[in-house]
């Protein structure tokens, strides 16, 4: 019944397994207020070179500092932000904040190693006609070099064969930013897009990395992804590295970069700054 209404009238949200309809409506209202009041925070998780152990980048991950519930994880509110379209202003803010932070870290040590900042884009952000303009503005206002910004999109976004996908990717590449395929391996299986689109990084989904120590099948898959990426001239990032054993296996496979709790959790900017100031290899 609610589903029918939801289809006919977009004001009504479809209830999901994780939250009753009323809760989601409430969350939609809270989210709108959160955008206005600036309740979002960006945490930064280091990306480590498996060759040098150096921090070569960060992924910006949004959190919501809810006045009553405290820090809320993105899995709890991104789906609602997508449905309501609030993901667009929220994502724009994350992009601006992450670019500012990346530039600030660069200014702290201008002769330090070049680091990239990765920012996630959801389908709705990617389809928004202002995306390239928003990215250009974030770069201009922060003074961050375009080549230091990586935009992460999922396979399903790229596989959506609309002509606009090609156009948008072209516009973004023309700005000089880099592109990563996030959660690689969990989406569609057609790989032809890797040749057609100007992708720079593959991020191997955590679900594969998880099992590489125990499950020979997972190890074969990840090793195959690394070889495929390298044959296509792409860099590979392993997501969700939690153990020394996984790290050693990934290194043996020739994986380029890794992120995960083994190195560091996503950190508030001050803590990430402290970590950078220590400047000791994490790997
Ligand atoms: P993602 O882009 O794949 O980000 C990686 C997620 O894995 C993050 O969860 C991170 O905290 C978590 N993670 C990293 N290392 C480990 C590990 O070793 N073990 C485990 N168990 N988890 C690890 P988080 O921050 O909760 O974000 C979840 C998802 O929400 C992200 O997945 C991304 O799809 C989305 N997201 C986060 N921030 C943004 C944003 O600013 N914009 C958009 N559109 N989506 C975002
Ligand atoms: Mg990501
Ligand atoms: Mg993702
Ligand atoms: Mg991912």
GROMACS .gro file of C-alpha atoms and ligand atoms in nm:
model
  332
    1UNK     CA    1   0.000   0.000   0.000
    2UNK     CA    2   0.269   0.246   0.101
    3UNK     CA    3   0.468   0.122  -0.195
    4UNK     CA    4   0.186   0.206  -0.435
    5UNK     CA    5   0.157   0.556  -0.296
    6UNK     CA    6   0.532   0.594  -0.315
    7UNK     CA    7   0.529   0.517  -0.685
    8UNK     CA    8   0.245   0.756  -0.759
    9UNK     CA    9   0.354   1.039  -0.537
   10UNK     CA   10   0.719   1.103  -0.471
   11UNK     CA   11   0.645   1.285  -0.148
   12UNK     CA   12   0.585   0.950   0.019
   13UNK     CA   13   0.892   0.744   0.096
   14UNK     CA   14   0.897   0.372   0.047
   15UNK     CA   15   0.958   0.195   0.374
   16UNK     CA   16   1.272  -0.017   0.382
   17UNK     CA   17   1.380  -0.310   0.593
   18UNK     CA   18   1.606  -0.091   0.805
   19UNK     CA   19   1.364   0.181   0.909
   20UNK     CA   20   0.990   0.231   0.935
   21UNK     CA   21   0.838   0.483   0.696
   22UNK     CA   22   0.783   0.737   0.969
   23UNK     CA   23   1.145   0.715   1.077
   24UNK     CA   24   1.256   0.783   0.724
   25UNK     CA   25   1.022   1.077   0.687
   26UNK     CA   26   1.159   1.215   1.010
   27UNK     CA   27   1.509   1.158   0.887
   28UNK     CA   28   1.434   1.342   0.565
   29UNK     CA   29   1.327   1.645   0.768
   30UNK     CA   30   1.630   1.616   0.996
   31UNK     CA   31   1.861   1.586   0.695
   32UNK     CA   32   1.725   1.899   0.534
   33UNK     CA   33   1.793   2.084   0.857
   34UNK     CA   34   2.138   1.926   0.878
   35UNK     CA   35   2.232   2.072   0.540
   36UNK     CA   36   2.117   2.417   0.651
   37UNK     CA   37   2.285   2.398   0.992
   38UNK     CA   38   2.609   2.247   0.877
   39UNK     CA   39   2.587   1.928   1.083
   40UNK     CA   40   2.801   1.721   0.845
   41UNK     CA   41   3.163   1.637   0.913
   42UNK     CA   42   3.425   1.486   0.688
   43UNK     CA   43   3.656   1.216   0.817
   44UNK     CA   44   3.968   1.116   0.629
   45UNK     CA   45   4.104   0.765   0.588
   46UNK     CA   46   4.466   0.731   0.473
   47UNK     CA   47   4.551   0.547   0.153
   48UNK     CA   48   4.892   0.384   0.181
   49UNK     CA   49   5.144   0.290  -0.086
   50UNK     CA   50   5.228  -0.079  -0.056
   51UNK     CA   51   5.568  -0.007  -0.203
   52UNK     CA   52   5.681   0.264   0.039
   53UNK     CA   53   5.432   0.250   0.327
   54UNK     CA   54   5.375   0.623   0.281
   55UNK     CA   55   5.038   0.791   0.303
   56UNK     CA   56   4.976   0.887  -0.059
   57UNK     CA   57   4.620   0.999  -0.025
   58UNK     CA   58   4.302   1.019   0.179
   59UNK     CA   59   3.944   0.921   0.119
   60UNK     CA   60   3.690   1.175   0.240
   61UNK     CA   61   3.402   1.002   0.421
   62UNK     CA   62   3.103   1.199   0.541
   63UNK     CA   63   2.952   1.171   0.889
   64UNK     CA   64   2.648   1.339   1.033
   65UNK     CA   65   2.680   1.493   1.374
   66UNK     CA   66   2.319   1.461   1.478
   67UNK     CA   67   2.225   1.687   1.772
   68UNK     CA   68   2.056   1.397   1.956
   69UNK     CA   69   2.198   1.077   1.809
   70UNK     CA   70   2.563   1.182   1.781
   71UNK     CA   71   2.781   1.071   1.492
   72UNK     CA   72   2.571   0.889   1.230
   73UNK     CA   73   2.736   0.662   0.970
   74UNK     CA   74   2.668   0.723   0.599
   75UNK     CA   75   2.496   0.386   0.551
   76UNK     CA   76   2.220   0.520   0.777
   77UNK     CA   77   2.150   0.844   0.590
   78UNK     CA   78   2.298   0.835   0.237
   79UNK     CA   79   2.005   0.627   0.102
   80UNK     CA   80   1.758   0.886   0.238
   81UNK     CA   81   1.975   1.171   0.110
   82UNK     CA   82   1.966   1.005  -0.233
   83UNK     CA   83   1.588   0.963  -0.232
   84UNK     CA   84   1.526   1.321  -0.126
   85UNK     CA   85   1.792   1.475  -0.350
   86UNK     CA   86   1.963   1.625  -0.044
   87UNK     CA   87   2.271   1.427  -0.149
   88UNK     CA   88   2.339   1.702  -0.403
   89UNK     CA   89   2.393   1.997  -0.165
   90UNK     CA   90   2.550   1.765   0.094
   91UNK     CA   91   2.788   1.617  -0.162
   92UNK     CA   92   2.879   1.961  -0.291
   93UNK     CA   93   2.975   2.062   0.062
   94UNK     CA   94   3.184   1.745   0.113
   95UNK     CA   95   3.364   1.810  -0.214
   96UNK     CA   96   3.445   2.170  -0.119
   97UNK     CA   97   3.554   2.075   0.232
   98UNK     CA   98   3.774   1.787   0.111
   99UNK     CA   99   3.942   2.005  -0.153
  100UNK     CA  100   4.007   2.276   0.108
  101UNK     CA  101   4.155   2.022   0.348
  102UNK     CA  102   4.374   1.866   0.078
  103UNK     CA  103   4.509   2.206  -0.016
  104UNK     CA  104   4.569   2.295   0.352
  105UNK     CA  105   4.772   1.976   0.404
  106UNK     CA  106   4.967   2.049   0.089
  107UNK     CA  107   5.045   2.404   0.208
  108UNK     CA  108   5.167   2.268   0.541
  109UNK     CA  109   5.447   2.083   0.361
  110UNK     CA  110   5.475   2.225   0.010
  111UNK     CA  111   5.776   2.007  -0.070
  112UNK     CA  112   5.614   1.693   0.072
  113UNK     CA  113   5.505   1.399  -0.140
  114UNK     CA  114   5.211   1.472  -0.369
  115UNK     CA  115   4.893   1.332  -0.215
  116UNK     CA  116   4.552   1.282  -0.362
  117UNK     CA  117   4.209   1.336  -0.208
  118UNK     CA  118   3.933   1.092  -0.302
  119UNK     CA  119   3.569   1.195  -0.285
  120UNK     CA  120   3.270   0.962  -0.332
  121UNK     CA  121   2.997   1.050  -0.580
  122UNK     CA  122   2.659   0.882  -0.569
  123UNK     CA  123   2.448   0.812  -0.878
  124UNK     CA  124   2.229   1.110  -0.817
  125UNK     CA  125   2.526   1.347  -0.786
  126UNK     CA  126   2.680   1.201  -1.099
  127UNK     CA  127   2.361   1.256  -1.298
  128UNK     CA  128   2.319   1.614  -1.181
  129UNK     CA  129   2.380   1.861  -1.465
  130UNK     CA  130   2.586   2.095  -1.241
  131UNK     CA  131   2.841   1.831  -1.138
  132UNK     CA  132   3.134   1.940  -1.356
  133UNK     CA  133   3.069   2.304  -1.269
  134UNK     CA  134   3.060   2.221  -0.896
  135UNK     CA  135   3.387   2.028  -0.923
  136UNK     CA  136   3.550   2.311  -1.115
  137UNK     CA  137   3.439   2.560  -0.850
  138UNK     CA  138   3.564   2.344  -0.562
  139UNK     CA  139   3.904   2.322  -0.731
  140UNK     CA  140   3.919   2.692  -0.810
  141UNK     CA  141   3.811   2.810  -0.465
  142UNK     CA  142   4.042   2.571  -0.280
  143UNK     CA  143   4.336   2.613  -0.515
  144UNK     CA  144   4.379   2.235  -0.530
  145UNK     CA  145   4.545   2.105  -0.846
  146UNK     CA  146   4.289   1.904  -1.043
  147UNK     CA  147   4.524   1.604  -1.068
  148UNK     CA  148   4.513   1.569  -0.691
  149UNK     CA  149   4.140   1.510  -0.682
  150UNK     CA  150   4.004   1.159  -0.737
  151UNK     CA  151   3.631   1.112  -0.787
  152UNK     CA  152   3.499   0.770  -0.688
  153UNK     CA  153   3.202   0.624  -0.870
  154UNK     CA  154   3.061   0.272  -0.865
  155UNK     CA  155   3.033   0.033  -1.156
  156UNK     CA  156   2.657   0.071  -1.173
  157UNK     CA  157   2.698   0.444  -1.236
  158UNK     CA  158   2.940   0.385  -1.524
  159UNK     CA  159   2.741   0.094  -1.662
  160UNK     CA  160   2.432   0.304  -1.693
  161UNK     CA  161   2.474   0.328  -2.066
  162UNK     CA  162   2.314   0.669  -2.110
  163UNK     CA  163   2.491   0.895  -2.350
  164UNK     CA  164   2.515   1.150  -2.070
  165UNK     CA  165   2.747   0.914  -1.877
  166UNK     CA  166   3.010   0.942  -2.149
  167UNK     CA  167   2.958   1.317  -2.164
  168UNK     CA  168   2.991   1.364  -1.788
  169UNK     CA  169   3.304   1.148  -1.764
  170UNK     CA  170   3.454   1.348  -2.050
  171UNK     CA  171   3.372   1.678  -1.880
  172UNK     CA  172   3.533   1.561  -1.555
  173UNK     CA  173   3.845   1.433  -1.729
  174UNK     CA  174   3.871   1.761  -1.918
  175UNK     CA  175   3.900   1.934  -1.578
  176UNK     CA  176   4.205   1.716  -1.510
  177UNK     CA  177   4.064   1.517  -1.219
  178UNK     CA  178   4.114   1.142  -1.182
  179UNK     CA  179   3.848   0.876  -1.167
  180UNK     CA  180   3.821   0.564  -0.953
  181UNK     CA  181   3.581   0.272  -0.974
  182UNK     CA  182   3.469   0.210  -0.615
  183UNK     CA  183   3.359  -0.129  -0.476
  184UNK     CA  184   3.501  -0.294  -0.787
  185UNK     CA  185   3.373  -0.645  -0.848
  186UNK     CA  186   3.036  -0.606  -0.678
  187UNK     CA  187   2.848  -0.452  -0.971
  188UNK     CA  188   2.782  -0.566  -1.325
  189UNK     CA  189   3.025  -0.810  -1.476
  190UNK     CA  190   3.075  -0.649  -1.816
  191UNK     CA  191   3.426  -0.508  -1.811
  192UNK     CA  192   3.425  -0.336  -2.148
  193UNK     CA  193   3.362  -0.001  -1.982
  194UNK     CA  194   3.716  -0.012  -1.845
  195UNK     CA  195   3.845   0.032  -2.197
  196UNK     CA  196   3.583   0.281  -2.306
  197UNK     CA  197   3.605   0.516  -2.009
  198UNK     CA  198   3.901   0.715  -1.880
  199UNK     CA  199   3.938   0.541  -1.544
  200UNK     CA  200   4.257   0.578  -1.334
  201UNK     CA  201   4.201   0.355  -1.029
  202UNK     CA  202   4.018   0.037  -0.938
  203UNK     CA  203   3.922   0.000  -0.573
  204UNK     CA  204   3.881  -0.369  -0.492
  205UNK     CA  205   3.579  -0.416  -0.270
  206UNK     CA  206   3.637  -0.508   0.092
  207UNK     CA  207   3.428  -0.825   0.055
  208UNK     CA  208   3.704  -0.978  -0.163
  209UNK     CA  209   3.993  -0.849   0.046
  210UNK     CA  210   3.830  -0.994   0.358
  211UNK     CA  211   3.877  -1.353   0.250
  212UNK     CA  212   4.215  -1.355   0.076
  213UNK     CA  213   4.386  -1.517   0.375
  214UNK     CA  214   4.139  -1.805   0.407
  215UNK     CA  215   3.963  -1.846   0.077
  216UNK     CA  216   4.183  -1.937  -0.222
  217UNK     CA  217   3.900  -1.827  -0.452
  218UNK     CA  218   3.909  -1.472  -0.314
  219UNK     CA  219   4.287  -1.461  -0.348
  220UNK     CA  220   4.264  -1.569  -0.713
  221UNK     CA  221   3.999  -1.303  -0.778
  222UNK     CA  222   4.195  -1.019  -0.620
  223UNK     CA  223   4.517  -1.127  -0.788
  224UNK     CA  224   4.332  -1.140  -1.120
  225UNK     CA  225   4.189  -0.791  -1.068
  226UNK     CA  226   4.538  -0.656  -0.994
  227UNK     CA  227   4.676  -0.808  -1.315
  228UNK     CA  228   4.381  -0.690  -1.520
  229UNK     CA  229   4.415  -0.336  -1.387
  230UNK     CA  230   4.787  -0.326  -1.454
  231UNK     CA  231   4.742  -0.460  -1.807
  232UNK     CA  232   4.502  -0.170  -1.866
  233UNK     CA  233   4.738   0.081  -1.707
  234UNK     CA  234   4.530   0.140  -1.394
  235UNK     CA  235   4.628   0.157  -1.027
  236UNK     CA  236   4.469  -0.081  -0.780
  237UNK     CA  237   4.357   0.012  -0.430
  238UNK     CA  238   4.258  -0.265  -0.185
  239UNK     CA  239   3.975  -0.159   0.047
  240UNK     CA  240   3.923  -0.281   0.401
  241UNK     CA  241   4.269  -0.419   0.482
  242UNK     CA  242   4.251  -0.526   0.845
  243UNK     CA  243   4.539  -0.768   0.900
  244UNK     CA  244   4.912  -0.797   0.846
  245UNK     CA  245   4.848  -1.120   0.656
  246UNK     CA  246   4.615  -0.949   0.406
  247UNK     CA  247   4.871  -0.673   0.364
  248UNK     CA  248   5.150  -0.924   0.289
  249UNK     CA  249   4.935  -1.114   0.040
  250UNK     CA  250   4.831  -0.794  -0.138
  251UNK     CA  251   5.190  -0.681  -0.157
  252UNK     CA  252   5.283  -1.018  -0.309
  253UNK     CA  253   5.014  -0.970  -0.572
  254UNK     CA  254   5.162  -0.636  -0.671
  255UNK     CA  255   4.865  -0.433  -0.548
  256UNK     CA  256   4.959  -0.063  -0.551
  257UNK     CA  257   4.767   0.096  -0.264
  258UNK     CA  258   4.563  -0.006   0.035
  259UNK     CA  259   4.336   0.141   0.295
  260UNK     CA  260   4.180  -0.017   0.599
  261UNK     CA  261   4.169  -0.039   0.976
  262UNK     CA  262   4.511  -0.208   0.972
  263UNK     CA  263   4.658   0.134   0.888
  264UNK     CA  264   4.400   0.374   1.025
  265UNK     CA  265   4.029   0.427   1.059
  266UNK     CA  266   3.868   0.730   0.900
  267UNK     CA  267   3.986   1.019   1.121
  268UNK     CA  268   3.865   1.370   1.201
  269UNK     CA  269   4.084   1.624   1.023
  270UNK     CA  270   4.287   1.714   1.336
  271UNK     CA  271   4.379   1.350   1.396
  272UNK     CA  272   4.465   1.299   1.031
  273UNK     CA  273   4.688   1.608   1.056
  274UNK     CA  274   4.864   1.458   1.358
  275UNK     CA  275   4.921   1.137   1.168
  276UNK     CA  276   5.069   1.330   0.877
  277UNK     CA  277   5.295   1.530   1.107
  278UNK     CA  278   5.444   1.206   1.242
  279UNK     CA  279   5.538   1.136   0.879
  280UNK     CA  280   5.641   0.779   0.949
  281UNK     CA  281   5.544   0.511   0.699
  282UNK     CA  282   5.224   0.327   0.802
  283UNK     CA  283   5.286   0.010   0.606
  284LIG     P1  284   3.318   0.340   0.038
  284LIG     O1  285   3.335   0.457  -0.050
  284LIG     O2  286   3.346   0.207  -0.019
  284LIG     O3  287   3.410   0.370   0.165
  284LIG     C1  288   3.481   0.273   0.237
  284LIG     C2  289   3.404   0.232   0.361
  284LIG     O4  290   3.472   0.122   0.424
  284LIG     C3  291   3.398   0.341   0.468
  284LIG     O5  292   3.275   0.327   0.539
  284LIG     C4  293   3.513   0.304   0.561
  284LIG     O6  294   3.501   0.355   0.691
  284LIG     C5  295   3.503   0.155   0.558
  284LIG     N1  296   3.629   0.089   0.590
  284LIG     C6  297   3.754   0.131   0.562
  284LIG     N2  298   3.845   0.043   0.604
  284LIG     C7  299   3.778  -0.057   0.662
  284LIG     C8  300   3.819  -0.179   0.726
  284LIG     O7  301   3.936  -0.212   0.737
  284LIG     N3  302   3.719  -0.259   0.774
  284LIG     C9  303   3.587  -0.227   0.763
  284LIG     N4  304   3.498  -0.311   0.815
  284LIG     N5  305   3.546  -0.113   0.703
  284LIG    C10  306   3.641  -0.030   0.653
  284LIG     P2  307   3.181   0.451   0.571
  284LIG     O8  308   3.264   0.571   0.605
  284LIG     O9  309   3.081   0.406   0.669
  284LIG    O10  310   3.111   0.480   0.432
  284LIG    C11  311   3.026   0.386   0.373
  284LIG    C12  312   2.989   0.427   0.231
  284LIG    O11  313   2.912   0.546   0.230
  284LIG    C13  314   3.111   0.458   0.144
  284LIG    O12  315   3.168   0.336   0.097
  284LIG    C14  316   3.046   0.539   0.035
  284LIG    O13  317   2.985   0.456  -0.062
  284LIG    C15  318   2.939   0.615   0.111
  284LIG     N6  319   2.989   0.751   0.142
  284LIG    C16  320   3.068   0.791   0.243
  284LIG     N7  321   3.092   0.924   0.235
  284LIG    C17  322   3.027   0.970   0.125
  284LIG    C18  323   3.012   1.098   0.062
  284LIG    O14  324   3.068   1.201   0.105
  284LIG     N8  325   2.936   1.103  -0.049
  284LIG    C19  326   2.873   0.993  -0.101
  284LIG     N9  327   2.800   1.006  -0.212
  284LIG    N10  328   2.886   0.870  -0.046
  284LIG    C20  329   2.962   0.858   0.066
  285LIG    MG1  330   3.476   0.517  -0.171
  286LIG    MG1  331   3.116   0.337  -0.230
  287LIG    MG1  332   3.429   0.109  -0.157
   0.00000   0.00000   0.00000
